Short mmCIF file of C-alpha atoms and ligand atoms in Angstrom, two decimals:
data_model
loop_
_atom_site.label_atom_id
_atom_site.label_comp_id
_atom_site.label_asym_id
_atom_site.label_seq_id
_atom_site.Cartn_x
_atom_site.Cartn_y
_atom_site.Cartn_z
CA MET A 1 32.21 46.78 201.12
CA SER A 2 31.38 45.35 204.59
CA ALA A 3 33.68 45.81 207.63
CA PRO A 4 36.41 43.14 208.06
CA ILE A 5 35.65 40.22 210.41
CA ASP A 6 38.13 40.94 213.22
CA LYS A 7 37.79 37.49 214.79
CA VAL A 8 39.81 34.37 215.55
CA VAL A 9 38.02 31.33 214.13
CA VAL A 10 38.85 27.66 214.77
CA ILE A 11 37.59 25.47 211.90
CA THR A 12 37.60 21.69 212.25
CA GLY A 13 37.64 19.58 209.10
CA ALA A 14 39.47 22.38 207.30
CA SER A 15 41.49 20.12 204.98
CA SER A 16 38.73 19.73 202.36
CA GLY A 17 35.18 20.52 201.30
CA ILE A 18 33.06 22.86 203.41
CA GLY A 19 35.78 23.44 206.02
CA GLU A 20 38.35 24.41 203.40
CA ALA A 21 35.91 26.78 201.67
CA THR A 22 34.91 28.29 205.03
CA ALA A 23 38.55 28.94 205.91
CA GLU A 24 39.15 30.69 202.58
CA CYS A 25 35.92 32.67 202.81
CA LEU A 26 36.42 33.83 206.42
CA ALA A 27 40.11 34.61 205.93
CA ALA A 28 39.26 36.69 202.85
CA ALA A 29 36.77 38.57 205.04
CA GLY A 30 39.53 39.39 207.57
CA ALA A 31 39.30 36.58 210.14
CA ARG A 32 42.42 34.85 211.50
CA VAL A 33 41.79 31.15 211.03
CA MET A 34 43.09 28.08 212.88
CA LEU A 35 42.71 25.06 210.60
CA VAL A 36 42.16 21.67 212.26
CA ALA A 37 42.13 18.20 210.64
CA ARG A 38 44.30 15.09 210.33
CA ARG A 39 45.93 15.75 206.92
CA ALA A 40 48.80 18.17 207.53
CA ASP A 41 49.80 18.48 203.86
CA ARG A 42 46.35 19.71 202.82
CA MET A 43 46.20 22.26 205.65
CA GLU A 44 49.72 23.50 204.98
CA ALA A 45 48.84 24.12 201.33
CA LEU A 46 45.61 25.90 202.34
CA ALA A 47 47.37 28.06 204.94
CA ARG A 48 49.94 29.05 202.28
CA ARG A 49 47.16 29.92 199.85
CA ILE A 50 45.38 32.05 202.45
CA GLU A 51 48.59 33.85 203.39
CA GLY A 52 49.44 34.33 199.73
CA ALA A 53 46.13 36.16 199.38
CA GLY A 54 47.00 38.42 202.33
CA GLY A 55 45.14 36.50 205.04
CA VAL A 56 46.25 35.00 208.36
CA ALA A 57 46.13 31.24 208.99
CA ALA A 58 47.72 28.59 211.20
CA PHE A 59 47.02 24.91 211.41
CA CYS A 60 46.93 22.17 214.00
CA VAL A 61 46.92 18.44 213.21
CA ALA A 62 44.33 16.82 215.47
CA ASP A 63 41.72 14.10 215.53
CA VAL A 64 38.49 15.63 216.83
CA SER A 65 37.57 12.38 218.56
CA ASP A 66 40.55 12.84 220.91
CA SER A 67 39.54 15.23 223.70
CA ALA A 68 43.14 15.90 224.80
CA ALA A 69 44.06 16.79 221.21
CA MET A 70 41.18 19.28 221.10
CA ARG A 71 42.41 20.91 224.30
CA ARG A 72 45.82 21.24 222.61
CA VAL A 73 44.11 22.94 219.64
CA ALA A 74 42.50 25.49 221.98
CA ASP A 75 45.84 26.13 223.71
CA ALA A 76 47.66 26.50 220.38
CA THR A 77 45.01 28.94 219.13
CA VAL A 78 45.25 31.13 222.23
CA ALA A 79 49.07 30.98 222.02
CA ALA A 80 48.99 32.06 218.37
CA PHE A 81 46.12 34.57 218.38
CA ARG A 82 45.38 35.30 222.08
CA ARG A 83 41.66 34.52 221.84
CA ILE A 84 39.00 32.28 220.28
CA ASP A 85 35.94 34.08 218.95
CA VAL A 86 34.32 31.37 216.85
CA LEU A 87 34.46 27.57 216.68
CA VAL A 88 33.16 26.01 213.46
CA ASN A 89 32.52 22.38 214.33
CA ASN A 90 32.60 21.05 210.79
CA ALA A 91 34.67 17.83 210.78
CA GLY A 92 32.50 14.85 209.97
CA VAL A 93 32.36 11.46 208.28
CA MET A 94 29.57 9.64 206.47
CA SER A 95 30.43 5.93 206.43
CA ILE A 96 26.90 4.87 205.66
CA SER A 97 25.54 1.36 205.03
CA PRO A 98 22.26 -0.47 205.66
CA LEU A 99 21.77 -1.14 209.39
CA SER A 100 21.44 -4.86 208.67
CA ASP A 101 25.10 -4.91 207.52
CA LEU A 102 25.98 -4.40 211.22
CA LYS A 103 29.04 -2.27 210.49
CA VAL A 104 29.40 -1.45 214.17
CA GLU A 105 32.88 0.06 213.74
CA ASP A 106 31.48 2.58 211.24
CA TRP A 107 28.66 3.44 213.65
CA ASP A 108 31.27 4.01 216.36
CA SER A 109 33.43 6.25 214.19
CA MET A 110 30.45 8.36 213.05
CA ILE A 111 29.37 8.84 216.66
CA ASP A 112 32.95 9.54 217.80
CA ILE A 113 33.75 12.05 215.04
CA ASN A 114 30.33 13.65 214.36
CA VAL A 115 29.00 13.89 217.94
CA LYS A 116 31.79 13.46 220.47
CA GLY A 117 34.19 15.48 218.28
CA PRO A 118 32.06 18.66 218.35
CA LEU A 119 31.45 18.18 222.10
CA TYR A 120 35.18 17.82 222.80
CA ALA A 121 35.89 20.93 220.74
CA MET A 122 33.17 22.86 222.59
CA ALA A 123 34.59 21.73 225.93
CA ALA A 124 38.06 22.88 224.83
CA VAL A 125 37.07 26.39 223.70
CA LEU A 126 34.26 27.18 226.13
CA PRO A 127 36.49 28.15 229.09
CA VAL A 128 38.23 30.67 226.81
CA MET A 129 34.92 32.08 225.55
CA LEU A 130 33.50 32.32 229.09
CA ARG A 131 36.62 34.21 230.19
CA GLN A 132 36.27 36.57 227.22
CA LYS A 133 32.51 36.89 227.86
CA SER A 134 32.00 36.40 224.13
CA GLY A 135 32.07 33.63 221.59
CA HIS A 136 30.17 31.75 218.92
CA ILE A 137 29.82 28.00 218.35
CA ILE A 138 28.72 26.93 214.87
CA ASN A 139 27.83 23.26 214.39
CA VAL A 140 27.56 21.79 210.90
CA ALA A 141 24.65 19.33 210.92
CA SER A 142 22.73 18.18 207.80
CA THR A 143 19.28 18.14 206.24
CA LEU A 144 19.44 14.42 207.15
CA GLY A 145 19.36 15.53 210.79
CA HIS A 146 15.91 16.98 210.06
CA ARG A 147 14.62 14.04 208.00
CA VAL A 148 16.09 10.55 208.10
CA ASN A 149 16.84 8.74 204.85
CA GLY A 150 16.95 4.97 205.30
CA GLY A 151 20.47 3.76 204.56
CA ALA A 152 21.98 6.77 206.31
CA THR A 153 20.34 6.11 209.68
CA ILE A 154 23.30 6.44 212.05
CA TYR A 155 24.72 9.42 210.15
CA ALA A 156 21.29 11.09 210.39
CA ALA A 157 21.19 10.29 214.11
CA THR A 158 24.56 12.00 214.65
CA LYS A 159 23.30 15.10 212.85
CA ALA A 160 20.00 15.10 214.78
CA ALA A 161 22.13 14.98 217.94
CA LEU A 162 23.96 18.11 216.78
CA LEU A 163 20.63 19.92 216.31
CA ALA A 164 19.69 19.04 219.91
CA ILE A 165 23.11 19.97 221.29
CA SER A 166 23.08 23.34 219.49
CA GLU A 167 19.61 24.31 220.71
CA GLY A 168 20.26 23.14 224.28
CA PHE A 169 23.56 25.03 224.26
CA ARG A 170 21.77 28.18 223.07
CA GLN A 171 19.24 27.96 225.90
CA GLU A 172 21.83 27.20 228.60
CA ILE A 173 24.73 29.43 227.73
CA GLY A 174 23.17 32.89 227.88
CA PRO A 175 23.50 36.02 225.83
CA ASP A 176 27.29 36.41 225.50
CA ILE A 177 27.97 33.25 223.49
CA ARG A 178 26.05 32.60 220.30
CA SER A 179 24.92 29.24 218.92
CA THR A 180 24.34 28.46 215.25
CA VAL A 181 23.54 25.13 213.67
CA ILE A 182 23.73 24.95 209.89
CA SER A 183 22.14 22.05 208.00
CA PRO A 184 23.42 21.69 204.45
CA GLY A 185 21.78 19.51 201.85
CA ALA A 186 23.79 18.15 198.94
CA VAL A 187 27.20 19.89 198.69
CA THR A 188 30.13 18.90 196.49
CA SER A 189 32.98 17.55 198.68
CA GLU A 190 34.93 14.39 199.50
CA LEU A 191 32.31 13.23 202.05
CA HIS A 192 31.03 10.28 200.05
CA ASP A 193 34.35 8.94 198.82
CA GLY A 194 34.39 6.27 201.54
CA ILE A 195 30.91 4.80 200.99
CA ALA A 196 31.40 1.12 200.13
CA ASP A 197 27.79 0.00 199.48
CA PRO A 198 27.25 0.14 195.66
CA ALA A 199 23.48 0.80 195.87
CA LEU A 200 23.99 3.67 198.30
CA ARG A 201 26.83 5.09 196.18
CA GLU A 202 24.51 5.11 193.16
CA ARG A 203 21.70 6.78 195.12
CA ILE A 204 24.05 9.44 196.45
CA ALA A 205 25.54 10.12 193.01
CA ALA A 206 22.05 10.78 191.63
CA ALA A 207 21.14 13.04 194.58
CA TYR A 208 24.38 15.02 194.12
CA GLU A 209 24.02 15.77 190.41
CA LYS A 210 22.97 19.33 191.30
CA ALA A 211 24.93 19.70 194.54
CA LEU A 212 25.86 23.16 195.82
CA PRO A 213 29.50 24.32 195.86
CA ALA A 214 31.04 24.29 199.35
CA MET A 215 31.44 28.07 199.12
CA ALA A 216 27.64 28.45 199.34
CA VAL A 217 27.76 26.99 202.86
CA ALA A 218 30.84 29.06 203.70
CA ASN A 219 28.97 32.24 202.74
CA ALA A 220 26.07 31.29 205.04
CA ILE A 221 28.54 30.72 207.90
CA LEU A 222 30.11 34.12 207.19
CA TYR A 223 26.63 35.70 207.33
CA ALA A 224 25.96 34.22 210.81
CA ILE A 225 29.35 35.38 212.11
CA ALA A 226 29.08 38.88 210.63
CA GLN A 227 25.86 39.81 212.47
CA PRO A 228 26.03 42.23 215.43
CA ALA A 229 26.85 40.50 218.76
CA ASP A 230 23.23 40.59 219.98
CA VAL A 231 21.86 38.91 216.83
CA GLY A 232 21.77 35.12 217.01
CA ILE A 233 21.38 33.32 213.70
CA ASN A 234 20.47 30.07 215.41
CA GLU A 235 19.46 27.77 212.57
CA ILE A 236 20.22 27.72 208.87
CA VAL A 237 19.03 25.12 206.34
CA ILE A 238 20.74 25.43 202.96
CA ARG A 239 20.07 23.04 200.10
CA PRO A 240 19.99 23.04 196.31
CA THR A 241 16.62 24.31 195.08
CA SER A 242 16.27 20.98 193.26
CA GLN A 243 16.59 18.91 196.48
CA ASN A 244 13.19 17.78 197.73
CA TYR A 245 14.12 16.25 201.12
N1 NAP B 1 28.83 17.40 201.57
C1 NAP B 1 27.56 17.35 201.93
O1 NAP B 1 26.66 17.10 201.09
C2 NAP B 1 27.16 17.61 203.35
C3 NAP B 1 25.80 17.75 203.63
C4 NAP B 1 25.41 17.96 204.94
C5 NAP B 1 26.37 18.05 205.93
N2 NAP B 1 27.69 17.90 205.64
C6 NAP B 1 28.65 17.98 206.74
O2 NAP B 1 29.62 18.93 206.42
C7 NAP B 1 30.80 18.65 207.16
C8 NAP B 1 32.00 18.75 206.22
O3 NAP B 1 31.94 17.71 205.28
P1 NAP B 1 32.33 17.88 203.75
O4 NAP B 1 31.12 17.65 202.97
O5 NAP B 1 33.10 19.12 203.55
O6 NAP B 1 33.24 16.57 203.56
P2 NAP B 1 34.81 16.34 203.38
O7 NAP B 1 35.31 17.05 202.19
O8 NAP B 1 34.98 14.87 203.46
O9 NAP B 1 35.41 17.02 204.69
C9 NAP B 1 35.40 16.41 205.96
C10 NAP B 1 36.47 17.04 206.80
O10 NAP B 1 36.44 16.47 208.11
C11 NAP B 1 37.76 16.12 208.49
N3 NAP B 1 37.75 15.01 209.42
C12 NAP B 1 37.16 13.81 209.28
N4 NAP B 1 37.38 13.05 210.35
C13 NAP B 1 38.13 13.79 211.20
C14 NAP B 1 38.70 13.56 212.48
N5 NAP B 1 38.55 12.38 213.12
N6 NAP B 1 39.41 14.55 213.06
C15 NAP B 1 39.60 15.72 212.43
N7 NAP B 1 39.07 16.00 211.22
C16 NAP B 1 38.37 15.04 210.62
C17 NAP B 1 38.46 15.76 207.17
O11 NAP B 1 39.85 15.98 207.30
P3 NAP B 1 40.98 14.87 207.54
O12 NAP B 1 40.56 13.64 206.80
O13 NAP B 1 42.20 15.53 207.00
O14 NAP B 1 41.03 14.68 209.02
C18 NAP B 1 37.87 16.82 206.26
O15 NAP B 1 38.60 18.02 206.38
C19 NAP B 1 30.60 17.26 207.76
O16 NAP B 1 30.25 17.40 209.13
C20 NAP B 1 29.45 16.71 206.98
O17 NAP B 1 28.72 15.76 207.71
C21 NAP B 1 28.10 17.69 204.36
#
């Protein structure tokens, strides 16, 4: 059995899907987890489940697109656990539609939540990590950040932005703070529930017939965190073997 992960981990988007699985996986491995999302009831139930299994969890209701709220998350985490070792920037939305539909509000919310959200969270935790002289930022991007699929253009752009931010951060921040960007392919979650366009819904449903369970991504995140401090797992691409893009 491997050594317990003695770390404090902030996980955004922890109320469902990949974030929820990551919280369960890391807590089972010994991490103390701070859950962040907008749905309090889901996080409360998850925190209870984690504690029922012998783990340690707290939660903070926050919208990642609100920079002041993210600073409050960092303060609450330090108040509860005294440090922040890892930030998993996982919260995201995929309100996709053809560009010609001009759903500008959806473009705004994807940019606010998928790009500004991770930046606000990084800005909130970085002073703590710099003081500690240690830390790890993990950004959840997508295979669509590597290769655009028409119909999901703005979503893909937000994920490509995360790839750039993660690599630039790695180069700038130096050896004490690690940077990982993980790009999942099709994973079972609630991500597509809000897609209104019927043709896109149908395309997504076909692509997700053999989707991975969220726990597969959680295990990859655990792997990156569990490496010795001088080992940077900088990029991970994880997709079903049947996915060809
Ligand atoms: N599923 C896939 O196939 C796939 C593939 C590649 C990448 N990803 C990425 O994986 C990440 C997790 O998605 P998922 O698949 O697990 O989908 P999901 O089940 O829909 O989870 C999304 C999470 O983000 C949270 N969230 C959304 N907007 C938020 C906001 N403004 N503030 C705080 N939290 C917010 C949601 O919680 P609340 O609604 O409670 O706030 C939820 O916990 C996303 O970044 C997504 O782009 C997913």
